[in-house]
CSV table of C-alpha atoms in Angstrom, one decimal:
chain,number,residue,atom,x,y,z
A,1,UNK,CA,11.2,53.6,-36.1
A,2,UNK,CA,11.4,50.2,-34.5
A,3,UNK,CA,12.9,50.5,-30.8
A,4,UNK,CA,13.7,46.9,-30.2
A,5,UNK,CA,13.9,44.4,-33.1
A,6,UNK,CA,14.3,40.7,-33.2
A,7,UNK,CA,15.2,38.2,-36.0
A,8,UNK,CA,14.1,36.0,-37.2
A,9,UNK,CA,10.3,36.3,-36.3
A,10,UNK,CA,9.9,32.5,-36.5
A,11,UNK,CA,12.6,29.7,-36.5
A,12,UNK,CA,11.9,26.0,-37.1
A,13,UNK,CA,14.8,23.6,-36.7
A,14,UNK,CA,15.6,20.1,-35.7
A,15,UNK,CA,16.7,18.7,-32.5
A,16,UNK,CA,20.5,18.8,-32.0
A,17,UNK,CA,20.9,22.0,-34.1
A,18,UNK,CA,22.6,25.1,-33.2
A,19,UNK,CA,20.7,28.3,-33.9
A,20,UNK,CA,21.1,32.1,-33.2
A,21,UNK,CA,18.2,34.9,-32.4
A,22,UNK,CA,19.6,38.6,-33.0
A,23,UNK,CA,18.2,41.5,-30.9
A,24,UNK,CA,18.9,45.2,-31.6
A,25,UNK,CA,18.0,48.4,-29.8
A,26,UNK,CA,18.2,51.8,-30.9
A,27,UNK,CA,17.3,53.7,-28.0
A,28,UNK,CA,20.5,53.9,-26.5
A,29,UNK,CA,19.7,51.7,-23.4
A,30,UNK,CA,22.2,50.4,-21.3
A,31,UNK,CA,20.6,47.2,-20.4
A,32,UNK,CA,19.5,44.4,-22.6
A,33,UNK,CA,17.4,41.0,-21.4
A,34,UNK,CA,16.5,37.9,-22.9
A,35,UNK,CA,13.1,36.3,-21.7
A,36,UNK,CA,11.6,33.0,-22.7
A,37,UNK,CA,7.8,32.6,-22.6
A,38,UNK,CA,6.4,29.1,-22.6
A,39,UNK,CA,3.1,27.6,-23.8
A,40,UNK,CA,1.5,29.1,-20.7
A,41,UNK,CA,2.4,32.4,-21.5
A,42,UNK,CA,4.5,32.7,-18.5
A,43,UNK,CA,7.5,34.9,-19.0
A,44,UNK,CA,10.8,34.0,-17.4
A,45,UNK,CA,13.8,36.0,-17.3
A,46,UNK,CA,17.0,34.3,-18.9
A,47,UNK,CA,19.8,36.9,-19.0
A,48,UNK,CA,20.4,40.6,-18.8
A,49,UNK,CA,23.5,42.7,-19.9
A,50,UNK,CA,24.7,45.8,-18.3
A,51,UNK,CA,27.4,47.6,-20.5
A,52,UNK,CA,28.6,44.2,-21.9
A,53,UNK,CA,28.8,42.6,-18.5
A,54,UNK,CA,26.4,39.7,-17.6
A,55,UNK,CA,24.3,40.4,-14.8
A,56,UNK,CA,21.7,38.0,-14.1
A,57,UNK,CA,21.9,34.3,-15.4
A,58,UNK,CA,19.0,32.6,-14.2
A,59,UNK,CA,18.9,28.6,-14.0
A,60,UNK,CA,19.4,28.4,-17.7
A,61,UNK,CA,21.3,25.5,-19.5
A,62,UNK,CA,24.4,26.5,-20.4
A,63,UNK,CA,23.5,25.5,-24.0
A,64,UNK,CA,22.1,29.0,-24.1
A,65,UNK,CA,24.8,31.6,-24.1
A,66,UNK,CA,24.1,35.7,-24.7
A,67,UNK,CA,26.8,37.3,-26.8
A,68,UNK,CA,26.9,41.2,-26.8
A,69,UNK,CA,28.9,43.0,-29.3
A,70,UNK,CA,28.0,46.2,-28.4
A,71,UNK,CA,25.6,47.9,-26.4
A,72,UNK,CA,22.8,47.9,-28.8
A,73,UNK,CA,22.9,44.2,-29.4
A,74,UNK,CA,22.3,41.0,-27.4
A,75,UNK,CA,22.4,38.0,-29.3
A,76,UNK,CA,21.0,34.6,-28.2
A,77,UNK,CA,23.1,31.5,-29.1
A,78,UNK,CA,21.4,28.0,-28.6
A,79,UNK,CA,23.4,24.9,-28.7
A,80,UNK,CA,22.1,21.3,-29.2
A,81,UNK,CA,18.6,22.4,-29.5
A,82,UNK,CA,16.0,20.1,-27.4
A,83,UNK,CA,12.1,20.0,-27.7
A,84,UNK,CA,11.5,21.9,-24.3
A,85,UNK,CA,13.3,24.8,-26.0
A,86,UNK,CA,10.5,25.3,-28.2
A,87,UNK,CA,8.9,28.8,-26.9
A,88,UNK,CA,8.8,32.3,-27.7
A,89,UNK,CA,12.0,34.3,-26.9
A,90,UNK,CA,11.8,38.0,-26.1
A,91,UNK,CA,14.4,40.6,-26.1
A,92,UNK,CA,13.9,43.6,-24.0
A,93,UNK,CA,16.0,46.9,-23.1
A,94,UNK,CA,15.8,49.6,-20.5
A,95,UNK,CA,17.7,52.8,-19.7
A,96,UNK,CA,20.2,52.3,-17.0
A,97,UNK,CA,20.3,53.8,-13.5
A,98,UNK,CA,17.5,54.9,-11.4
A,99,UNK,CA,14.2,56.1,-12.0
A,100,UNK,CA,11.1,54.5,-13.1
A,101,UNK,CA,12.6,52.7,-16.0
A,102,UNK,CA,10.6,50.6,-18.0
A,103,UNK,CA,11.4,47.6,-20.3
A,104,UNK,CA,10.6,47.9,-24.1
A,105,UNK,CA,10.3,44.3,-25.5
A,106,UNK,CA,11.1,43.2,-29.1
A,107,UNK,CA,8.2,41.3,-31.0
A,108,UNK,CA,9.4,38.1,-30.1
A,109,UNK,CA,10.9,35.0,-31.8
A,110,UNK,CA,8.7,31.8,-32.0
A,111,UNK,CA,11.4,28.9,-31.8
A,112,UNK,CA,9.9,25.4,-32.9
A,113,UNK,CA,12.1,22.5,-32.1
A,114,UNK,CA,11.1,19.2,-33.9
B,1,UNK,CA,10.6,36.9,-2.7
B,2,UNK,CA,7.8,39.1,-4.2
B,3,UNK,CA,5.2,37.5,-6.2
B,4,UNK,CA,2.2,38.6,-8.6
B,5,UNK,CA,-1.0,37.1,-8.8
B,6,UNK,CA,-3.5,37.7,-11.4
B,7,UNK,CA,-6.6,35.4,-10.6
B,8,UNK,CA,-8.3,35.7,-13.9
B,9,UNK,CA,-7.1,33.5,-16.7
B,10,UNK,CA,-9.6,35.2,-19.0
B,11,UNK,CA,-12.0,37.8,-19.1
B,12,UNK,CA,-14.4,38.8,-21.9
B,13,UNK,CA,-16.2,42.2,-22.3
B,14,UNK,CA,-18.6,43.7,-24.8
B,15,UNK,CA,-17.3,46.4,-27.1
B,16,UNK,CA,-17.6,49.8,-25.8
B,17,UNK,CA,-17.9,48.5,-22.2
B,18,UNK,CA,-15.4,48.8,-19.2
B,19,UNK,CA,-13.6,45.9,-17.9
B,20,UNK,CA,-11.4,45.6,-14.9
B,21,UNK,CA,-8.2,43.0,-14.7
B,22,UNK,CA,-7.1,41.9,-11.3
B,23,UNK,CA,-3.5,42.0,-9.9
B,24,UNK,CA,-2.3,41.3,-6.8
B,25,UNK,CA,1.2,41.2,-5.3
B,26,UNK,CA,3.1,40.1,-2.2
B,27,UNK,CA,6.3,42.1,-1.1
B,28,UNK,CA,7.5,43.4,2.3
B,29,UNK,CA,9.1,46.6,0.4
B,30,UNK,CA,7.8,50.0,0.9
B,31,UNK,CA,8.9,51.4,-2.4
B,32,UNK,CA,8.3,49.8,-5.6
B,33,UNK,CA,6.7,50.0,-9.4
B,34,UNK,CA,3.8,48.2,-10.9
B,35,UNK,CA,3.5,47.9,-14.5
B,36,UNK,CA,0.8,46.5,-17.1
B,37,UNK,CA,1.9,45.3,-20.2
B,38,UNK,CA,0.0,44.2,-23.1
B,39,UNK,CA,0.6,41.1,-25.3
B,40,UNK,CA,-1.8,41.4,-28.6
B,41,UNK,CA,-1.8,38.2,-31.1
B,42,UNK,CA,1.4,39.9,-32.8
B,43,UNK,CA,3.1,38.6,-29.6
B,44,UNK,CA,4.7,42.0,-28.7
B,45,UNK,CA,4.9,43.3,-25.0
B,46,UNK,CA,3.5,46.6,-24.9
B,47,UNK,CA,3.8,48.9,-21.9
B,48,UNK,CA,0.4,50.0,-21.1
B,49,UNK,CA,0.6,52.0,-17.9
B,50,UNK,CA,3.0,52.0,-14.6
B,51,UNK,CA,2.4,53.1,-11.0
B,52,UNK,CA,5.0,54.4,-8.4
B,53,UNK,CA,4.1,53.1,-5.2
B,54,UNK,CA,5.0,56.2,-3.4
B,55,UNK,CA,2.4,58.0,-5.4
B,56,UNK,CA,-1.2,58.2,-4.3
B,57,UNK,CA,-2.6,59.3,-7.2
B,58,UNK,CA,-3.6,56.4,-9.5
B,59,UNK,CA,-2.0,56.4,-12.9
B,60,UNK,CA,-4.0,56.8,-16.2
B,61,UNK,CA,-3.2,56.7,-19.8
B,62,UNK,CA,-6.3,57.7,-22.0
B,63,UNK,CA,-8.7,54.8,-21.5
B,64,UNK,CA,-6.6,52.8,-19.2
B,65,UNK,CA,-6.5,53.5,-15.7
B,66,UNK,CA,-5.2,51.7,-12.6
B,67,UNK,CA,-6.8,51.2,-9.1
B,68,UNK,CA,-3.9,51.1,-6.8
B,69,UNK,CA,-4.4,49.9,-3.3
B,70,UNK,CA,-1.0,49.8,-1.7
B,71,UNK,CA,-2.5,48.3,1.8
B,72,UNK,CA,-4.3,45.6,0.3
B,73,UNK,CA,-1.3,45.0,-2.4
B,74,UNK,CA,-4.0,45.2,-5.3
B,75,UNK,CA,-3.2,47.1,-8.5
B,76,UNK,CA,-6.3,46.4,-10.8
B,77,UNK,CA,-6.5,47.8,-14.5
B,78,UNK,CA,-9.6,49.3,-15.9
B,79,UNK,CA,-10.4,49.5,-19.4
B,80,UNK,CA,-12.9,51.8,-20.6
B,81,UNK,CA,-15.0,52.0,-23.9
B,82,UNK,CA,-13.3,48.4,-24.7
B,83,UNK,CA,-12.1,48.6,-28.4
B,84,UNK,CA,-11.6,45.4,-30.7
B,85,UNK,CA,-8.0,46.2,-30.6
B,86,UNK,CA,-7.9,45.8,-26.7
B,87,UNK,CA,-7.9,42.1,-27.3
B,88,UNK,CA,-5.0,40.5,-25.9
B,89,UNK,CA,-3.2,39.0,-22.9
B,90,UNK,CA,-2.5,41.5,-20.0
B,91,UNK,CA,0.5,41.0,-17.7
B,92,UNK,CA,0.9,42.6,-14.5
B,93,UNK,CA,4.5,43.1,-13.3
B,94,UNK,CA,6.3,44.2,-10.3
B,95,UNK,CA,9.9,45.9,-9.9
B,96,UNK,CA,11.8,46.6,-6.7
B,97,UNK,CA,12.7,50.2,-6.0
B,98,UNK,CA,16.6,49.5,-6.2
B,99,UNK,CA,19.4,51.9,-6.2
B,100,UNK,CA,21.1,49.1,-8.1
B,101,UNK,CA,21.0,49.4,-12.0
B,102,UNK,CA,20.1,46.0,-12.2
B,103,UNK,CA,16.5,44.6,-11.3
B,104,UNK,CA,13.9,42.0,-12.7
B,105,UNK,CA,10.4,42.4,-13.4
B,106,UNK,CA,8.2,39.9,-11.6
B,107,UNK,CA,5.6,38.8,-13.8
B,108,UNK,CA,2.1,37.5,-13.5
B,109,UNK,CA,0.8,34.7,-15.4
B,110,UNK,CA,-1.3,36.7,-17.6
B,111,UNK,CA,-5.1,37.2,-18.3
B,112,UNK,CA,-6.5,36.8,-21.7
B,113,UNK,CA,-8.9,39.7,-22.6
B,114,UNK,CA,-11.7,38.9,-25.1
B,115,UNK,CA,-13.3,41.7,-26.7
B,116,UNK,CA,-17.1,40.7,-27.9
B,117,UNK,CA,-18.4,42.7,-31.0
């Protein structure tokens, strides 16, 4: 069974369009994350959601908005796509609370903006 | 602020040989966690191994082991009997031992591991 899934795996679109990436985890985890991995492979956290509450919102343009309909889902909506948005986007989840919690990552979504 | 440094952008090793990937970090905290993640060409991020800073014993997972030197703030990954399937980007990551349920992973820039058949 897939622990963290993302759809689509590939997304090619034109500048100015609005697109969404879906993420689902079946691990019963409390916190979910979105990361952006640029062409240099550097991972940058964008958002995290804990019990449907936005916890972290790094310096991300407000064109990006996370939506969490329930604890198992954290979707990423991107409005007015720009060339610089081209990257691989990873969803991740982890169990809440203390301890050596580790993040479990989805397979990634490669977004290409033309 | 904590930082994680992987000084080797790329490493190569002959199949069946042993390779060590370096990671250093900077922190003023005494308790924290360290991780190695693997990202194969499929792009999925896979947890390889983790280490709690308060544990003196180095973590091991089958062919993967770490050399954790807390005083030197070093956390290297050793891969024994390298296999073609080990070819991937390897990321070192740090997280604080926080009582809050919220935390971030601080990531290194990654090391590309090439396995030569």
